[in-house]
Tab-separated table of C-alpha atoms in Angstrom:
chain	number	residue	atom	x	y	z
A	1	MET	CA	45.786	88.136	124.775
A	2	LYS	CA	43.498	86.663	122.129
A	3	THR	CA	41.222	84.546	124.281
A	4	ILE	CA	37.611	84.247	125.346
A	5	ILE	CA	36.944	82.858	128.788
A	6	TYR	CA	33.537	81.817	129.987
A	7	LEU	CA	33.050	81.459	133.733
A	8	PHE	CA	30.072	79.662	135.131
A	9	LEU	CA	29.481	80.467	138.762
A	10	PRO	CA	29.958	79.077	141.254
A	11	LEU	CA	33.221	78.353	139.425
A	12	ILE	CA	32.367	74.766	138.624
A	13	GLY	CA	33.848	74.941	135.120
A	14	MET	CA	35.832	77.035	132.697
A	15	SER	CA	36.024	77.038	128.874
A	16	VAL	CA	38.925	78.561	126.942
A	17	GLN	CA	38.772	79.242	123.230
A	18	GLY	CA	41.408	80.605	120.801
A	19	GLN	CA	45.100	80.903	121.671
A	20	VAL	CA	46.664	81.376	125.078
A	21	GLY	CA	49.822	83.370	125.609
A	22	ILE	CA	51.902	83.662	128.746
A	23	ASN	CA	54.131	86.721	128.931
A	24	THR	CA	52.962	87.684	125.430
A	25	GLU	CA	49.888	89.390	123.983
A	26	ASN	CA	50.393	87.783	120.560
A	27	PRO	CA	50.474	83.998	120.960
A	28	HIS	CA	51.416	82.039	117.850
A	29	ALA	CA	50.120	78.640	118.936
A	30	THR	CA	47.475	77.083	121.157
A	31	LEU	CA	49.825	77.764	124.068
A	32	ASP	CA	52.699	80.194	123.618
A	33	VAL	CA	54.989	80.733	126.611
A	34	MET	CA	57.583	83.499	126.469
A	35	SER	CA	60.360	84.237	128.938
A	36	ASN	CA	59.984	87.096	131.405
A	37	VAL	CA	62.856	89.367	130.476
A	38	VAL	CA	61.689	92.154	132.790
A	39	ASP	CA	61.640	90.351	136.127
A	40	VAL	CA	65.046	88.736	136.540
A	41	THR	CA	64.135	87.495	140.015
A	42	LYS	CA	61.850	84.742	138.684
A	43	PRO	CA	62.987	81.644	136.779
A	44	ASP	CA	61.543	80.856	133.346
A	45	GLY	CA	60.385	77.551	131.927
A	46	ILE	CA	57.626	74.958	131.973
A	47	ILE	CA	57.683	72.115	134.470
A	48	ALA	CA	56.002	68.877	133.438
A	49	PRO	CA	54.421	66.652	136.087
A	50	ARG	CA	57.212	65.117	138.157
A	51	LEU	CA	56.894	61.625	139.543
A	52	LYS	CA	58.883	58.517	140.265
A	53	GLY	CA	58.961	55.551	137.942
A	54	ASN	CA	56.965	53.349	140.300
A	55	GLU	CA	54.333	56.092	140.653
A	56	LEU	CA	53.936	56.196	136.880
A	57	LYS	CA	53.792	52.398	136.750
A	58	ASN	CA	50.947	52.403	139.288
A	59	LYS	CA	48.900	54.453	136.791
A	60	ASP	CA	49.491	52.073	133.868
A	61	ALA	CA	45.799	51.425	133.291
A	62	LEU	CA	45.030	55.145	133.010
A	63	TYR	CA	47.152	55.647	129.896
A	64	THR	CA	45.465	54.654	126.634
A	65	ASP	CA	45.217	56.107	123.131
A	66	ASN	CA	43.491	59.151	124.605
A	67	GLN	CA	46.679	60.037	126.496
A	68	THR	CA	48.973	59.835	123.448
A	69	GLY	CA	51.428	62.739	123.601
A	70	THR	CA	51.397	63.063	127.399
A	71	ILE	CA	54.685	64.348	128.817
A	72	VAL	CA	56.085	63.616	132.282
A	73	TYR	CA	59.408	63.971	134.043
A	74	ILE	CA	60.714	60.927	135.916
A	75	THR	CA	62.728	61.714	139.015
A	76	GLU	CA	63.657	58.120	139.794
A	77	GLY	CA	63.909	55.297	137.261
A	78	LEU	CA	62.534	51.802	137.669
A	79	GLU	CA	64.722	48.790	138.346
A	80	LEU	CA	65.317	46.667	135.241
A	81	GLY	CA	63.319	43.744	136.534
A	82	SER	CA	60.346	45.739	137.774
A	83	THR	CA	59.108	47.429	134.588
A	84	THR	CA	55.849	46.761	132.773
A	85	GLU	CA	55.178	46.688	129.056
A	86	LYS	CA	54.291	50.388	129.057
A	87	THR	CA	57.142	51.442	131.363
A	88	ALA	CA	59.821	49.187	129.809
A	89	ASN	CA	61.951	52.236	128.937
A	90	VAL	CA	61.442	54.136	132.195
A	91	THR	CA	64.736	53.121	133.789
A	92	ARG	CA	66.470	56.444	134.258
A	93	VAL	CA	65.796	60.067	135.165
A	94	GLY	CA	64.484	62.303	132.399
A	95	TYR	CA	61.557	63.388	130.215
A	96	TYR	CA	59.226	60.784	128.697
A	97	TYR	CA	56.277	60.957	126.332
A	98	PHE	CA	53.496	58.421	125.844
A	99	ASP	CA	53.157	57.161	122.245
A	100	GLY	CA	49.864	55.404	122.852
A	101	GLU	CA	51.489	52.120	123.836
A	102	VAL	CA	54.829	52.731	125.547
A	103	TRP	CA	56.516	55.564	127.414
A	104	GLN	CA	59.405	56.732	125.235
A	105	PRO	CA	62.430	58.738	126.441
A	106	PHE	CA	63.129	62.118	124.889
A	107	GLU	CA	66.793	61.168	124.835
A	108	ARG	CA	67.678	58.372	122.432
A	109	ASP	CA	68.867	55.134	123.965
A	110	THR	CA	72.547	54.367	123.817
A	111	LEU	CA	73.811	50.886	123.100
A	112	GLU	CA	74.701	50.657	126.776
A	113	THR	CA	71.204	51.467	128.018
A	114	VAL	CA	69.635	48.979	125.613
A	115	ALA	CA	72.021	46.274	126.786
A	116	ASN	CA	71.504	47.164	130.444
A	117	ARG	CA	67.769	46.666	130.060
A	118	GLY	CA	68.407	43.221	128.626
A	119	ASN	CA	66.730	44.289	125.389
A	120	TYR	CA	67.796	43.767	121.797
A	121	SER	CA	67.647	45.656	118.537
A	122	PRO	CA	65.499	43.937	115.914
A	123	LYS	CA	67.375	45.865	113.211
A	124	TYR	CA	71.033	46.116	112.342
A	125	ILE	CA	73.161	49.003	113.588
A	126	THR	CA	74.687	51.011	110.760
A	127	PHE	CA	77.879	53.056	110.867
A	128	SER	CA	77.590	54.587	107.406
A	129	GLY	CA	75.209	56.869	105.553
A	130	SER	CA	72.967	59.324	107.383
A	131	THR	CA	70.124	59.124	109.857
A	132	ALA	CA	67.671	59.745	107.061
A	133	SER	CA	69.324	57.340	104.649
A	134	PRO	CA	71.507	54.736	106.395
A	135	THR	CA	73.457	52.210	104.313
A	136	ARG	CA	74.511	48.650	105.051
A	137	ASP	CA	78.149	49.164	104.065
A	138	GLY	CA	79.150	49.169	107.709
A	139	ALA	CA	76.321	47.389	109.481
A	140	LEU	CA	76.466	45.332	112.650
A	141	GLY	CA	73.684	42.881	113.191
A	142	MET	CA	72.152	39.441	113.219
A	143	ASN	CA	69.562	37.851	110.962
A	144	LEU	CA	66.949	36.530	113.367
A	145	GLN	CA	65.622	34.037	110.823
A	146	THR	CA	68.967	32.464	109.829
A	147	TYR	CA	71.046	33.141	112.969
A	148	SER	CA	73.761	34.620	110.759
A	149	MET	CA	75.861	37.425	112.242
A	150	PHE	CA	77.741	40.140	110.386
A	151	PHE	CA	79.752	43.336	110.627
A	152	GLY	CA	79.833	44.683	107.097
A	153	ASN	CA	77.274	44.208	104.348
A	154	MET	CA	76.322	40.538	104.213
A	155	ASN	CA	73.380	39.963	101.872
A	156	PRO	CA	70.314	40.519	104.118
A	157	MET	CA	68.116	38.350	101.875
A	158	HIS	CA	70.077	35.121	102.392
A	159	THR	CA	68.315	31.995	103.628
A	160	GLY	CA	71.342	29.916	104.641
A	161	THR	CA	71.926	29.542	108.365
A	162	TYR	CA	74.718	30.176	110.866
A	163	ASN	CA	76.993	32.275	108.659
A	164	LEU	CA	79.474	34.780	110.082
A	165	SER	CA	81.144	37.672	108.265
A	166	TYR	CA	83.380	40.565	109.279
A	167	GLY	CA	84.484	43.023	106.621
A	168	TYR	CA	83.163	45.163	103.792
A	169	GLY	CA	82.024	42.951	100.922
A	170	ALA	CA	82.314	39.740	102.935
A	171	LEU	CA	79.517	37.257	102.071
A	172	GLN	CA	77.862	40.034	100.091
A	173	ASN	CA	76.233	37.573	97.658
A	174	LEU	CA	75.312	34.861	100.144
A	175	SER	CA	72.077	33.024	99.308
A	176	THR	CA	71.287	29.496	100.532
A	177	ALA	CA	74.705	28.491	101.886
A	178	SER	CA	75.204	27.727	105.571
A	179	GLY	CA	78.068	27.656	108.036
A	180	ASN	CA	80.461	29.988	106.210
A	181	VAL	CA	82.978	32.147	108.087
A	182	ALA	CA	84.407	35.119	106.166
A	183	ILE	CA	86.757	37.593	107.850
A	184	GLY	CA	88.396	40.327	105.800
A	185	SER	CA	87.292	42.772	103.126
A	186	TYR	CA	85.551	40.946	100.242
A	187	SER	CA	86.270	37.587	101.843
A	188	LEU	CA	84.043	34.916	100.249
A	189	ASN	CA	82.260	37.710	98.408
A	190	GLY	CA	81.013	35.339	95.705
A	191	VAL	CA	79.676	32.541	97.887
A	192	THR	CA	76.089	31.678	96.995
A	193	THR	CA	75.469	28.002	97.716
A	194	GLY	CA	78.945	26.909	98.850
A	195	ALA	CA	78.779	25.853	102.499
A	196	TYR	CA	81.058	25.486	105.513
A	197	ASN	CA	83.936	27.464	104.033
A	198	THR	CA	86.285	29.362	106.347
A	199	LEU	CA	88.352	32.120	104.736
A	200	ILE	CA	90.278	34.702	106.717
A	201	GLY	CA	92.219	37.457	105.000
A	202	HIS	CA	91.786	40.484	102.753
A	203	THR	CA	90.157	39.424	99.428
A	204	SER	CA	90.452	35.752	100.313
A	205	GLY	CA	88.277	33.923	97.792
A	206	TYR	CA	87.661	37.154	95.837
A	207	ASP	CA	88.851	37.872	92.293
A	208	SER	CA	89.056	41.614	91.588
A	209	SER	CA	89.389	40.876	87.856
A	210	ASN	CA	86.175	38.833	87.886
A	211	THR	CA	83.966	40.435	90.506
A	212	GLY	CA	80.908	38.436	89.467
A	213	LYS	CA	82.573	35.088	90.200
A	214	ILE	CA	80.300	32.661	92.055
A	215	ILE	CA	81.557	30.172	94.653
A	216	THR	CA	79.668	26.903	95.034
A	217	GLY	CA	82.482	24.804	96.529
A	218	ASN	CA	82.190	23.475	100.065
A	219	VAL	CA	84.441	23.001	103.094
A	220	ASN	CA	87.413	25.081	101.931
A	221	VAL	CA	89.813	26.747	104.363
A	222	GLY	CA	91.929	29.771	103.478
A	223	LEU	CA	94.130	31.824	105.791
A	224	GLY	CA	95.991	34.803	104.364
A	225	ASN	CA	95.246	37.625	101.964
A	226	SER	CA	94.445	36.587	98.383
A	227	THR	CA	94.211	32.891	99.190
A	228	LEU	CA	91.912	30.835	96.932
A	229	THR	CA	91.280	33.930	94.808
A	230	LYS	CA	89.929	32.048	91.764
A	231	LEU	CA	87.929	29.452	93.728
A	232	THR	CA	84.622	28.399	92.147
A	233	SER	CA	83.483	24.798	92.657
A	234	GLY	CA	86.583	23.284	94.282
A	235	TYR	CA	86.046	21.669	97.656
A	236	LYS	CA	87.945	20.521	100.752
A	237	ASN	CA	91.055	22.575	100.001
A	238	ILE	CA	93.319	24.101	102.651
A	239	ALA	CA	95.423	27.143	101.738
A	240	ILE	CA	97.535	28.899	104.367
A	241	GLY	CA	99.783	31.784	103.398
A	242	GLN	CA	99.526	34.912	101.270
A	243	SER	CA	98.370	34.004	97.724
A	244	ALA	CA	98.420	30.268	98.467
A	245	LEU	CA	96.389	28.347	95.847
A	246	HIS	CA	95.821	31.704	94.187
A	247	HIS	CA	94.644	30.295	90.824
A	248	LEU	CA	92.762	27.241	92.057
A	249	ASN	CA	89.194	27.116	90.743
A	250	THR	CA	87.764	23.582	90.530
A	251	GLY	CA	90.507	21.463	92.115
A	252	SER	CA	89.900	19.671	95.404
A	253	TYR	CA	91.689	17.982	98.315
A	254	ASN	CA	94.758	20.215	98.084
A	255	THR	CA	96.657	21.056	101.270
A	256	ILE	CA	99.012	24.001	100.797
A	257	VAL	CA	101.021	25.848	103.465
A	258	GLY	CA	103.386	28.673	102.564
A	259	GLN	CA	103.496	32.132	101.008
A	260	SER	CA	102.659	31.956	97.273
A	261	SER	CA	102.810	28.160	97.360
A	262	GLY	CA	100.715	26.117	94.947
A	263	GLN	CA	99.449	29.251	93.291
A	264	PHE	CA	99.510	27.782	89.754
A	265	VAL	CA	97.326	24.783	90.570
A	266	THR	CA	93.931	25.289	88.891
A	267	ALA	CA	91.697	22.259	88.311
A	268	GLU	CA	94.062	19.709	89.842
A	269	SER	CA	93.610	17.828	93.107
A	270	LYS	CA	95.380	15.975	95.935
A	271	ASN	CA	98.527	18.095	96.149
A	272	VAL	CA	100.461	18.654	99.367
A	273	MET	CA	102.938	21.539	99.516
A	274	LEU	CA	104.821	22.849	102.528
A	275	GLY	CA	107.108	25.871	102.333
A	276	ALA	CA	107.164	29.360	100.870
A	277	GLN	CA	106.857	29.453	97.057
A	278	THR	CA	106.682	25.681	96.678
A	279	GLY	CA	105.451	24.459	93.309
A	280	ALA	CA	106.119	27.742	91.498
A	281	TYR	CA	104.950	27.537	87.849
A	282	VAL	CA	103.866	23.922	88.341
A	283	LYS	CA	100.417	22.388	88.224
A	284	GLY	CA	99.306	18.788	88.357
A	285	GLU	CA	97.872	16.176	90.686
A	286	ASN	CA	98.989	14.087	93.626
A	287	ASN	CA	102.284	15.908	94.160
A	288	VAL	CA	104.111	16.319	97.462
A	289	PHE	CA	106.581	19.222	97.603
A	290	ILE	CA	108.365	19.967	100.880
A	291	GLY	CA	110.802	22.822	101.459
A	292	THR	CA	111.169	26.474	100.540
A	293	GLY	CA	110.918	26.812	96.765
A	294	ALA	CA	110.779	23.045	96.304
A	295	GLY	CA	109.252	21.612	93.140
A	296	HIS	CA	109.281	24.696	90.931
A	297	SER	CA	109.295	24.295	87.161
A	298	ASN	CA	112.441	23.851	85.093
A	299	THR	CA	111.397	26.721	82.824
A	300	VAL	CA	110.507	29.186	85.614
A	301	THR	CA	108.493	31.476	83.337
A	302	SER	CA	106.031	28.924	81.921
A	303	VAL	CA	103.798	26.468	83.735
A	304	GLU	CA	104.679	22.761	83.597
A	305	THR	CA	102.282	19.901	84.328
A	306	VAL	CA	103.675	17.455	86.878
A	307	ASN	CA	101.853	14.502	88.438
A	308	ASN	CA	102.558	12.037	91.244
A	309	ARG	CA	105.905	13.600	92.160
A	310	LEU	CA	107.750	13.861	95.452
A	311	VAL	CA	110.272	16.670	95.939
A	312	ILE	CA	112.117	17.425	99.169
A	313	HIS	CA	114.505	20.339	98.893
A	314	SER	CA	115.088	23.905	100.042
A	315	ASN	CA	116.092	26.945	98.025
A	316	VAL	CA	119.572	27.755	99.342
A	317	ASN	CA	119.637	31.000	97.339
A	318	LEU	CA	116.440	32.408	98.813
A	319	VAL	CA	116.757	36.032	99.859
A	320	PRO	CA	113.951	36.973	102.278
A	321	SER	CA	112.069	40.074	101.184
A	322	ALA	CA	109.690	42.168	103.274
A	323	ASN	CA	107.988	43.583	100.180
A	324	ILE	CA	104.500	42.214	99.639
A	325	GLY	CA	104.286	40.077	96.523
A	326	THR	CA	108.032	40.051	95.854
A	327	GLU	CA	109.264	36.748	94.407
A	328	ASN	CA	112.699	35.531	95.410
A	329	ILE	CA	115.656	34.133	93.449
A	330	VAL	CA	114.911	30.763	91.841
A	331	ASP	CA	117.280	27.899	92.652
A	332	TYR	CA	117.226	25.433	89.738
A	333	SER	CA	118.521	22.690	92.004
A	334	ALA	CA	115.144	22.807	93.777
A	335	SER	CA	113.094	22.037	90.657
A	336	TRP	CA	110.871	18.991	90.465
A	337	THR	CA	113.600	17.084	88.585
A	338	ASN	CA	116.659	18.340	90.497
A	339	GLY	CA	115.577	18.444	94.140
A	340	LEU	CA	117.776	16.659	96.660
A	341	ILE	CA	115.142	13.935	97.062
A	342	ILE	CA	112.666	13.235	94.282
A	343	GLY	CA	110.307	10.366	93.617
A	344	ASP	CA	107.298	9.129	91.694
A	345	PHE	CA	104.279	7.706	93.508
A	346	ALA	CA	102.835	6.040	90.409
A	347	GLN	CA	106.067	4.426	89.186
A	348	ARG	CA	107.180	3.818	92.772
A	349	TRP	CA	110.771	5.018	92.684
A	350	LEU	CA	112.906	7.328	94.827
A	351	LYS	CA	116.006	9.222	93.712
A	352	ILE	CA	118.627	11.143	95.647
A	353	ASN	CA	120.408	13.905	93.723
A	354	GLY	CA	123.482	13.913	95.926
A	355	SER	CA	125.688	11.710	98.044
A	356	PHE	CA	124.078	8.949	100.065
A	357	ILE	CA	125.931	8.389	103.316
A	358	ILE	CA	125.081	5.891	106.032
A	359	ASN	CA	126.712	6.156	109.429
A	360	PRO	CA	128.319	2.708	109.956
A	361	SER	CA	127.927	3.097	113.693
A	362	TYR	CA	124.238	2.366	113.246
A	363	THR	CA	124.538	-0.608	110.848
A	364	ILE	CA	124.660	-4.307	111.742
A	365	SER	CA	125.281	-7.504	109.771
A	366	ASP	CA	124.841	-11.204	110.467
A	367	THR	CA	123.911	-14.386	108.634
A	368	THR	CA	120.321	-13.214	108.188
A	369	TYR	CA	121.507	-10.572	105.687
A	370	THR	CA	121.472	-12.599	102.474
A	371	LYS	CA	121.253	-9.815	99.841
A	372	ASP	CA	123.836	-7.423	98.410
A	373	VAL	CA	123.111	-3.958	97.009
A	374	VAL	CA	124.210	-3.475	93.406
A	375	ALA	CA	124.052	-0.402	91.172
A	376	LYS	CA	123.727	0.459	87.493
A	377	PRO	CA	125.910	3.169	85.938
A	378	ASP	CA	122.998	5.632	86.195
A	379	GLY	CA	122.802	5.068	89.945
A	380	THR	CA	119.763	2.794	89.973
A	381	LEU	CA	120.075	0.423	92.904
A	382	GLY	CA	119.065	-3.216	93.076
A	383	PHE	CA	119.614	-6.370	95.105
A	384	THR	CA	121.353	-9.649	94.336
A	385	ASP	CA	121.747	-12.816	96.370
A	386	ARG	CA	124.813	-12.704	98.554
A	387	ILE	CA	127.503	-15.309	97.810
A	388	LEU	CA	128.695	-16.685	101.147
A	389	VAL	CA	132.466	-17.203	101.305
A	390	PRO	CA	133.611	-19.511	104.129
A	391	THR	CA	136.334	-18.291	106.455
A	392	PRO	CA	139.749	-19.573	105.249
A	393	PRO	CA	141.895	-21.759	107.537
A	394	ALA	CA	144.250	-19.845	109.794
A	395	THR	CA	147.430	-21.627	108.510
A	396	GLY	CA	148.514	-23.401	105.377
A	397	THR	CA	147.909	-22.951	101.689
A	398	TYR	CA	144.395	-23.447	100.307
A	399	TYR	CA	142.438	-22.521	97.243
A	400	LEU	CA	138.752	-21.645	96.931
A	401	GLN	CA	136.646	-23.925	94.758
A	402	SER	CA	133.029	-24.807	94.148
A	403	VAL	CA	131.950	-28.243	95.245
A	404	ASP	CA	128.380	-29.238	94.469
A	405	GLY	CA	127.422	-25.558	94.108
A	406	LYS	CA	129.035	-24.427	97.357
A	407	LEU	CA	132.305	-22.613	97.927
A	408	GLN	CA	134.910	-24.303	100.078
A	409	TRP	CA	138.623	-24.069	100.797
A	410	SER	CA	140.641	-27.056	99.522
A	411	ALA	CA	144.298	-28.072	99.985
A	412	PRO	CA	146.430	-28.289	96.820
């Protein structure tokens, strides 16, 4: 043993210099403890001071910078509500070391133990990278300055408040915008200043062919993968259904419901479409298309501009397909000129491309009905004043003549 020991009688002190070895004559550190392989009747190991959590807490004032590195073993943890600043972590059995300010457990805290103590993590939790070099690709956290929450890789340098994202690439370029909700990979990836948008679905609001696209539009709603893909400055649009309003960029006030519906609208506004694939290859403003495949173009393969039109129809030849992105058979009778019911809001007319039948059981007529319906050869309807014909006498021979502008029955 390489050591020098000085004893001062009557044993009131002892000084040790060099290195101390236990069960070894060649210590390699200040204290080197080896196992006793000869005597198998004695246990090996080093036992740190053992005490209960409340006993350690009672000695709070004794632990300062001078005690940094002290090791103890806690045999009974403190209750969550009875800890001090130094013993905040001492809530379970185990080894602890003093870091100069707080007792730290040898065993890393689990998410459960942190939550059970009522504590929080001031940093995000990452699920990617390594311990030495974590990445934010799969991070779970909250920005304490903006109250934005995320599970993915939301831009940590944003200043906008109350944003929520779930998915890789979602809100990745967020800056000053507030109140956005993005759920799905790359959802609202390009939002910078656009606020109060809600997009749910894989790549909703994201253009893979233009990954640097910036979104400044506000109050848009998209539900379904690839909705509002080209969106830039458009605002107050609603798109529900896979690829709905796919090409819209600057248009506003569009309400579209249906798979692939309204996907050729770009800068136009105030359209309402309801039904799968409505408005195929048609763009324009202030249109209302209702029914599966209603209002598609007459050319099918090229985009037509249509404004102020009403179309109510349904594609009778539609063949449902489970394949993603598959377009169905086009029914020309459902086009914006051939639909069963079409109209023009600006010119204020309505046309029925089919028979018009009224159930007579629900019709009435009396002297207050003073107009007759007349029609042109092209089917355009109009009204004319009704000519009232008096009821003829029950018996005898009479002829109808005009007397002072009124019809009357006269005897020969």
